[in-house]
Amino acid sequence: MCDSPGIMYFLKKPMPYKKAEKFFKCNFWPSFSGDGVTGGRMITLMSRVTEAKFEVTPCLDKAKENLIGFFVSINIPACVIGNNAFLHILVYESAKIAMTFLKDYLKNIGVHEKYIELIKLRNAFIKSLDLTYLLKFNSVEEAVAMRDELELRINSIYHYLPTTKRPHVGEDISRSVYLDVRNHLSLLAYIKWQDNPGKKKYGLYDGADSVDPEVKKKIYSVSKYGLRIELKITEAYLKKNHSDMMNVMEWKDPKKSEKVIADVFQKLRSMLRLDEDFRHNKHRSYDFAKLDENVQKFLTSYYAGKENCKNEEGDSSEKLPTLDEMTKNQRYELKKKIYEKTRIDISIPWKYHKRLKAMDWLVQPKPPVLSKKYRELWPYVFNRRNMPMFLKKVKNAGAVWAYKPNVESQTSDVSDLMGDEPCVEAVAAKPYRGIGSLKIPNLANMADD
């Protein structure tokens, strides 16, 4: 979702790591090699608004001689609202809030303003991005049924993938469906009807405890009627399909943003082959008789689930080669011929093929808008209208503390951006109980820096 970006904030120009260690007031370098360093330490930070955690990693150039910037991995609604049930895809705004958190942390540890100002939004680039689409239904039962239909489609089209690439977690309403196909989008689909307790193993992740329990109950009473589809795109995907959109500033243009958002959803439809009119019933006898004789013979075996089985010994019928026995070109020609005449893709076994329904409901949804009936929940929607309120709250709260989890430290450079250990001790937090009472006027525009 746009609320969980991985963004690289480059400095205006690289800075030798020894100067960077001095000027940025923190020992970023846990691993040394001779007179140099091999990587930067990831710092786990905590929002003072909701206590949700996020991560910052200083990144080196390939020669491991200079600091080139900071990588931030953050769930924005978790850090400013404490809930992400309702959200619009606002990449530019999310990146701006993430930069505000980064700068406020540096300011809090005593970094001089002139070095903080080396970090500019115009020099921010996307490493990863989750785009979230919320499909609304009339009941939780319908949402569950559509999630199950989506899972069935995934397991039919990608029957050949190991289950580790198309797993599910949980059961009933809590079931989450995944799809991870090489060189494609990664998919997660689920129904958001409660907090995820698994995130609290090492402390609160999503900031949910900052929201009043009664408000949270109302939020989930509405969000459970929707199917949530999260599509992860990578730096490589953007470089290949929308290279200009790697720069965060390009997402400030709504028309450009909407084009990419629509394109990503269409990529999902293409992955699921939803624009293809597949047959899911066997041919009637008089239609079957119109087909080429060899096609009839192959489909007879195909319908019986024997498209890859050799004729049994003693079978006097004319032997047709199985798919495994055909050359690549032969398979292609047969597949093309049968698909054009019958709308059947013979690379998908019939037991899966016959389950391919139209799924007319899976179209790109509009951003969620809550009716006046749920006016008390409006401040909890991650949308452009609320953005000035969120920015004001972040700035007034003093932004972040360092957070110290009970895990081993790791290192990172520009190509390996993960690790885990803080620089300073965590500070105990006071509970924050929601934002519904804030009365902050909307600001017309958001400055870039």
XYZ file of C-alpha atoms in Angstrom:
449
model
C 0.000 0.000 0.000
C 1.127 3.579 -0.429
C 1.268 3.675 3.357
C 4.252 1.275 3.427
C 6.873 2.701 1.083
C 10.566 1.950 0.985
C 12.157 5.248 -0.010
C 15.751 6.264 -0.550
C 16.494 9.868 0.404
C 19.731 10.759 -1.326
C 21.983 13.550 -0.048
C 22.712 16.390 -2.456
C 26.162 14.883 -2.824
C 27.976 11.919 -1.220
C 29.714 12.525 2.120
C 32.819 10.610 3.318
C 31.679 8.208 6.010
C 34.010 9.636 8.679
C 32.494 13.074 8.195
C 29.032 11.571 8.078
C 29.609 9.821 11.406
C 30.653 13.134 12.942
C 28.042 15.401 11.369
C 25.066 13.043 11.741
C 25.843 12.357 15.415
C 25.586 8.583 15.407
C 27.839 5.578 15.053
C 26.316 4.166 11.878
C 29.153 1.782 11.149
C 29.135 -1.488 13.120
C 31.331 -3.398 10.693
C 34.842 -2.357 9.673
C 37.316 -3.652 7.093
C 40.814 -2.251 7.485
C 40.474 1.520 7.471
C 37.005 1.414 5.917
C 33.482 0.250 6.705
C 31.414 -2.496 5.136
C 27.907 -1.288 5.877
C 25.521 0.943 7.794
C 23.452 -0.011 10.828
C 19.686 0.054 10.542
C 18.030 2.163 13.211
C 14.588 1.220 14.489
C 12.583 4.310 15.431
C 9.214 4.875 17.042
C 6.591 7.490 16.218
C 5.714 9.671 19.182
C 2.222 10.021 17.759
C 1.190 6.350 17.883
C 4.272 4.375 19.059
C 4.376 2.476 15.756
C 7.877 1.537 14.643
C 9.716 2.182 11.386
C 13.263 1.738 10.146
C 16.013 3.975 8.825
C 19.240 2.747 7.241
C 22.239 4.917 6.245
C 23.465 3.768 2.823
C 26.940 3.746 1.329
C 28.085 3.924 -2.248
C 29.391 0.779 -3.938
C 32.952 1.605 -2.959
C 31.778 1.843 0.671
C 33.545 5.158 1.095
C 30.704 7.677 1.219
C 27.285 8.102 2.766
C 24.895 8.670 -0.125
C 21.623 8.924 1.787
C 19.086 7.262 4.068
C 16.651 4.448 3.294
C 13.326 4.642 5.167
C 10.872 1.749 5.468
C 7.685 2.919 7.156
C 3.944 2.337 7.496
C 2.663 5.915 7.358
C -0.925 5.490 8.682
C 0.434 3.323 11.494
C 2.726 6.185 12.502
C 0.198 9.038 12.208
C -3.229 7.428 12.748
C -2.708 4.051 14.405
C -4.880 2.313 11.827
C -4.790 1.833 8.057
C -8.248 0.386 7.409
C -9.240 3.216 5.043
C -6.660 4.791 2.774
C -6.113 6.503 -0.524
C -2.972 5.872 -2.583
C -0.923 9.006 -1.855
C 2.707 8.250 -2.589
C 4.043 11.805 -2.643
C 2.301 12.709 0.614
C 3.524 9.515 2.278
C 7.101 10.241 1.226
C 6.817 13.753 2.632
C 5.675 12.495 6.021
C 8.435 9.864 6.030
C 11.004 12.583 5.334
C 9.549 14.650 8.178
C 10.056 11.737 10.562
C 13.633 11.262 9.338
C 14.534 14.936 9.682
C 12.921 15.266 13.104
C 14.889 12.296 14.388
C 18.152 13.795 13.140
C 17.229 17.117 14.729
C 16.402 15.389 18.029
C 19.867 13.786 18.245
C 21.567 17.116 17.628
C 22.378 17.112 13.901
C 22.972 20.651 12.626
C 20.251 22.098 10.431
C 22.611 22.608 7.486
C 23.244 18.858 7.292
C 19.587 17.987 7.750
C 18.843 20.273 4.808
C 21.003 18.047 2.606
C 17.972 15.749 2.564
C 15.444 16.969 -0.026
C 12.232 15.418 -1.321
C 13.335 16.140 -4.873
C 16.206 13.687 -4.305
C 13.937 10.920 -2.975
C 13.498 7.728 -5.008
C 11.235 4.714 -4.542
C 12.765 1.329 -3.772
C 9.502 -0.484 -3.078
C 5.852 0.410 -2.839
C 2.648 -1.365 -1.815
C -0.481 -0.123 -3.566
C -3.703 -0.976 -1.730
C -7.090 -1.383 -3.415
C -10.205 -1.704 -1.248
C -13.162 -3.489 -2.863
C -16.418 -2.922 -0.980
C -19.178 -5.549 -0.725
C -22.602 -5.721 0.879
C -21.661 -8.132 3.648
C -18.685 -9.775 5.273
C -19.901 -13.110 3.872
C -19.727 -11.706 0.337
C -16.238 -10.312 0.965
C -15.087 -13.741 2.193
C -16.659 -15.437 -0.851
C -14.866 -13.066 -3.252
C -11.563 -13.631 -1.469
C -12.070 -17.379 -1.847
C -12.916 -16.942 -5.524
C -9.706 -14.971 -6.000
C -7.701 -17.703 -4.277
C -9.307 -20.339 -6.480
C -8.341 -18.328 -9.573
C -4.751 -18.027 -8.357
C -4.501 -21.752 -7.672
C -5.956 -22.565 -11.099
C -3.837 -20.227 -13.240
C -0.667 -20.868 -11.209
C -1.266 -24.531 -10.407
C 2.331 -25.266 -11.435
C 3.871 -23.028 -8.771
C 4.894 -24.548 -5.432
C 2.522 -23.660 -2.610
C 5.284 -21.541 -1.054
C 4.686 -19.088 -3.913
C 0.885 -19.071 -3.501
C 0.315 -19.780 0.196
C -2.493 -18.837 2.510
C -2.331 -17.979 6.206
C -5.212 -18.383 8.647
C -8.719 -19.677 8.081
C -12.255 -18.390 7.636
C -12.465 -14.585 7.834
C -8.811 -14.371 8.917
C -7.501 -16.145 5.814
C -4.861 -14.153 3.898
C -4.033 -15.130 0.317
C -0.632 -14.580 -1.305
C 0.877 -14.805 -4.766
C 4.540 -14.321 -5.590
C 5.444 -14.811 -9.261
C 8.924 -14.034 -10.492
C 9.161 -10.769 -12.479
C 5.549 -9.896 -11.621
C 3.660 -8.060 -8.922
C 3.400 -9.644 -5.476
C -0.154 -9.961 -4.162
C -1.717 -10.112 -0.710
C -5.508 -10.268 -0.285
C -7.395 -10.338 3.012
C -10.252 -8.836 5.015
C -9.296 -6.289 7.654
C -11.650 -7.057 10.510
C -9.352 -6.883 13.560
C -5.842 -6.028 14.707
C -3.094 -8.425 13.752
C -1.827 -9.742 17.110
C 1.197 -11.359 15.456
C 2.709 -7.919 14.904
C 3.111 -7.348 18.656
C 5.790 -9.961 19.298
C 8.567 -7.388 19.598
C 6.383 -4.406 20.463
C 3.544 -2.704 18.685
C 3.991 -2.424 14.913
C 0.799 -0.818 13.630
C 0.120 1.682 16.410
C -3.344 0.179 16.898
C -3.258 0.579 20.687
C -3.140 4.358 20.188
C -6.713 4.290 18.890
C -9.597 4.328 21.346
C -11.068 0.789 21.544
C -14.588 2.018 20.784
C -13.404 3.932 17.716
C -11.423 0.924 16.567
C -14.493 -1.271 16.977
C -16.434 1.061 14.681
C -13.592 1.113 12.148
C -13.551 -2.675 11.844
C -17.347 -2.846 11.744
C -17.075 -1.002 8.424
C -13.774 -2.308 7.034
C -14.826 -5.963 7.347
C -17.178 -5.489 4.393
C -14.219 -4.993 2.068
C -11.660 -7.173 0.356
C -8.232 -5.611 0.640
C -5.797 -6.263 -2.215
C -2.199 -5.122 -1.753
C 0.131 -5.160 -4.767
C 3.843 -4.670 -4.201
C 5.860 -2.973 -6.915
C 9.626 -2.709 -6.900
C 12.215 -0.296 -8.144
C 12.834 -2.681 -11.067
C 9.128 -2.667 -11.977
C 9.014 1.124 -12.037
C 12.245 1.329 -13.998
C 10.832 -0.993 -16.644
C 7.274 0.343 -16.854
C 7.255 3.907 -15.489
C 10.866 5.004 -15.127
C 10.029 8.648 -14.434
C 7.879 7.586 -11.455
C 10.910 6.307 -9.576
C 11.326 9.924 -8.476
C 8.938 10.724 -5.624
C 8.247 14.231 -6.974
C 6.541 12.770 -10.052
C 3.808 11.340 -7.805
C 2.759 14.867 -6.887
C 0.938 15.045 -10.226
C -2.465 13.341 -9.690
C -2.858 12.434 -13.369
C 0.516 10.671 -13.476
C -0.201 8.925 -10.185
C -3.634 7.714 -11.278
C -2.180 6.358 -14.516
C 0.333 4.198 -12.634
C -2.272 3.093 -10.066
C -4.593 1.997 -12.880
C -1.754 0.304 -14.778
C -0.728 -1.732 -11.719
C -4.280 -2.969 -11.203
C -4.517 -3.886 -14.878
C -1.274 -5.851 -14.473
C -3.035 -7.857 -11.763
C -5.920 -8.568 -14.110
C -3.427 -9.669 -16.770
C -1.645 -11.948 -14.306
C -4.991 -13.569 -13.521
C -5.925 -13.572 -17.228
C -9.254 -11.969 -16.423
C -9.662 -10.397 -19.849
C -9.648 -13.810 -21.524
C -12.959 -15.563 -22.145
C -12.040 -19.053 -20.973
C -14.339 -22.031 -21.457
C -15.343 -23.767 -18.237
C -17.840 -26.263 -19.638
C -17.150 -29.263 -21.850
C -18.227 -29.065 -25.497
C -21.680 -30.209 -26.406
C -21.639 -33.194 -28.750
C -22.674 -31.305 -31.892
C -20.050 -28.554 -31.284
C -17.410 -31.155 -30.480
C -18.128 -32.948 -33.778
C -17.222 -29.795 -35.720
C -13.627 -29.840 -34.450
C -10.624 -31.309 -36.245
C -10.287 -35.067 -35.624
C -6.901 -34.779 -33.909
C -8.210 -31.941 -31.755
C -11.148 -34.140 -30.756
C -8.794 -36.954 -29.786
C -6.598 -34.645 -27.748
C -9.525 -32.969 -25.982
C -11.033 -36.351 -25.152
C -7.838 -37.172 -23.250
C -7.638 -33.624 -21.890
C -11.157 -33.736 -20.432
C -10.264 -37.065 -18.830
C -7.146 -35.551 -17.274
C -4.852 -37.664 -19.471
C -3.329 -35.016 -21.728
C 0.120 -36.070 -20.530
C -0.566 -39.824 -20.376
C 0.642 -42.289 -23.036
C -1.809 -44.777 -24.518
C -2.026 -47.936 -22.471
C -0.381 -51.056 -23.886
C -2.690 -52.857 -26.271
C -4.660 -49.724 -27.110
C -5.346 -50.000 -30.829
C -6.316 -46.355 -31.272
C -4.010 -44.073 -33.221
C -1.355 -42.855 -30.835
C -1.098 -39.081 -30.439
C 1.995 -37.581 -28.824
C 1.470 -36.266 -25.300
C 2.345 -32.683 -24.400
C 5.546 -33.888 -22.764
C 6.534 -35.733 -25.941
C 5.991 -32.718 -28.210
C 8.631 -30.213 -29.166
C 8.253 -26.670 -27.913
C 7.068 -25.537 -31.330
C 4.548 -28.403 -31.598
C 3.112 -27.553 -28.196
C 2.821 -23.901 -29.163
C 1.013 -24.643 -32.416
C -1.387 -27.111 -30.782
C -2.059 -24.768 -27.887
C -2.718 -21.864 -30.274
C -5.011 -23.923 -32.496
C -7.100 -25.285 -29.633
C -7.320 -21.921 -27.860
C -8.521 -20.133 -31.001
C -11.192 -22.759 -31.711
C -12.297 -23.673 -28.200
C -11.158 -20.959 -25.707
C -9.232 -23.650 -23.817
C -5.617 -23.267 -22.711
C -4.345 -26.830 -22.685
C -1.379 -25.869 -20.497
C -3.926 -25.584 -17.664
C -5.272 -29.035 -16.698
C -9.040 -29.341 -17.177
C -9.668 -29.863 -13.451
C -8.368 -26.311 -12.954
C -9.573 -24.859 -16.246
C -13.230 -25.605 -15.536
C -13.013 -23.485 -12.367
C -12.097 -20.279 -14.261
C -15.096 -18.026 -13.738
C -15.477 -14.524 -15.167
C -14.934 -12.622 -11.871
C -16.620 -9.507 -13.229
C -16.409 -7.939 -9.768
C -12.612 -7.641 -9.833
C -12.291 -4.145 -11.296
C -10.259 -1.243 -9.987
C -12.197 0.358 -7.110
C -12.423 4.055 -6.364
C -10.672 5.357 -3.220
C -12.801 4.717 -0.112
C -15.113 7.524 1.011
C -17.037 7.196 4.267
C -20.605 8.497 4.329
C -21.962 11.009 6.852
C -23.215 8.028 8.789
C -19.597 7.410 9.827
C -18.548 11.030 10.285
C -16.719 10.209 13.521
C -14.373 7.988 11.516
C -13.426 10.615 8.928
C -10.227 11.656 10.798
C -9.017 8.042 10.508
C -9.067 7.972 6.713
C -5.657 8.339 5.084
C -6.644 10.816 2.391
C -5.503 14.137 0.969
C -8.077 16.097 2.932
C -6.641 14.910 6.245
C -3.000 15.297 5.229
C -2.449 18.778 6.757
C -3.827 17.447 10.046
C -1.426 14.508 9.960
C 1.579 16.735 9.198
C 0.627 19.111 11.987
C 0.292 16.242 14.438
C 3.689 14.825 13.469
C 5.442 18.165 13.856
C 3.748 18.964 17.178
C 4.540 15.547 18.635
C 8.285 15.878 18.190
C 8.144 13.041 15.675
C 10.235 10.078 16.846
C 12.241 8.280 19.467
C 14.831 5.626 18.921
C 13.559 2.150 19.735
C 15.688 -0.769 20.903
C 14.341 -4.222 20.012
C 15.870 -7.373 21.447
C 17.562 -8.547 18.253
C 21.051 -8.878 16.794
C 22.536 -5.983 14.813
C 23.038 -6.326 11.083
C 24.640 -4.186 8.412
C 23.552 -2.658 5.183
C 24.792 -0.834 2.094
C 23.012 0.657 -0.900
C 22.218 -2.786 -2.346
C 21.410 -4.485 0.980
C 19.099 -2.193 2.871
C 18.011 -4.319 5.797
C 19.385 -4.889 9.312
C 18.315 -4.151 12.870
C 19.801 -2.226 15.790
C 19.210 1.260 17.224
C 21.692 3.968 18.188
C 20.199 5.089 21.498
C 17.874 3.768 24.155
C 14.112 3.905 23.774
C 12.088 6.437 25.750
C 8.882 5.373 27.480
C 5.789 6.656 25.721
C 2.508 8.081 26.988
C -0.631 6.615 25.423
C -2.110 8.557 22.524
C -5.852 8.139 22.204
C -6.799 9.139 18.671
C -7.101 12.252 16.543
C -10.816 12.703 16.273
C -10.885 15.734 18.609
C -8.267 17.745 16.733
C -9.522 20.916 15.049
C -6.828 21.820 12.554
C -7.712 23.831 9.431
C -6.811 22.372 6.060
C -3.755 23.840 4.348
C -4.017 24.568 0.653
C -0.682 23.105 -0.368
C 2.174 21.093 1.016
C 5.647 22.530 0.457
C 8.145 20.066 -0.974
C 10.793 20.642 1.666
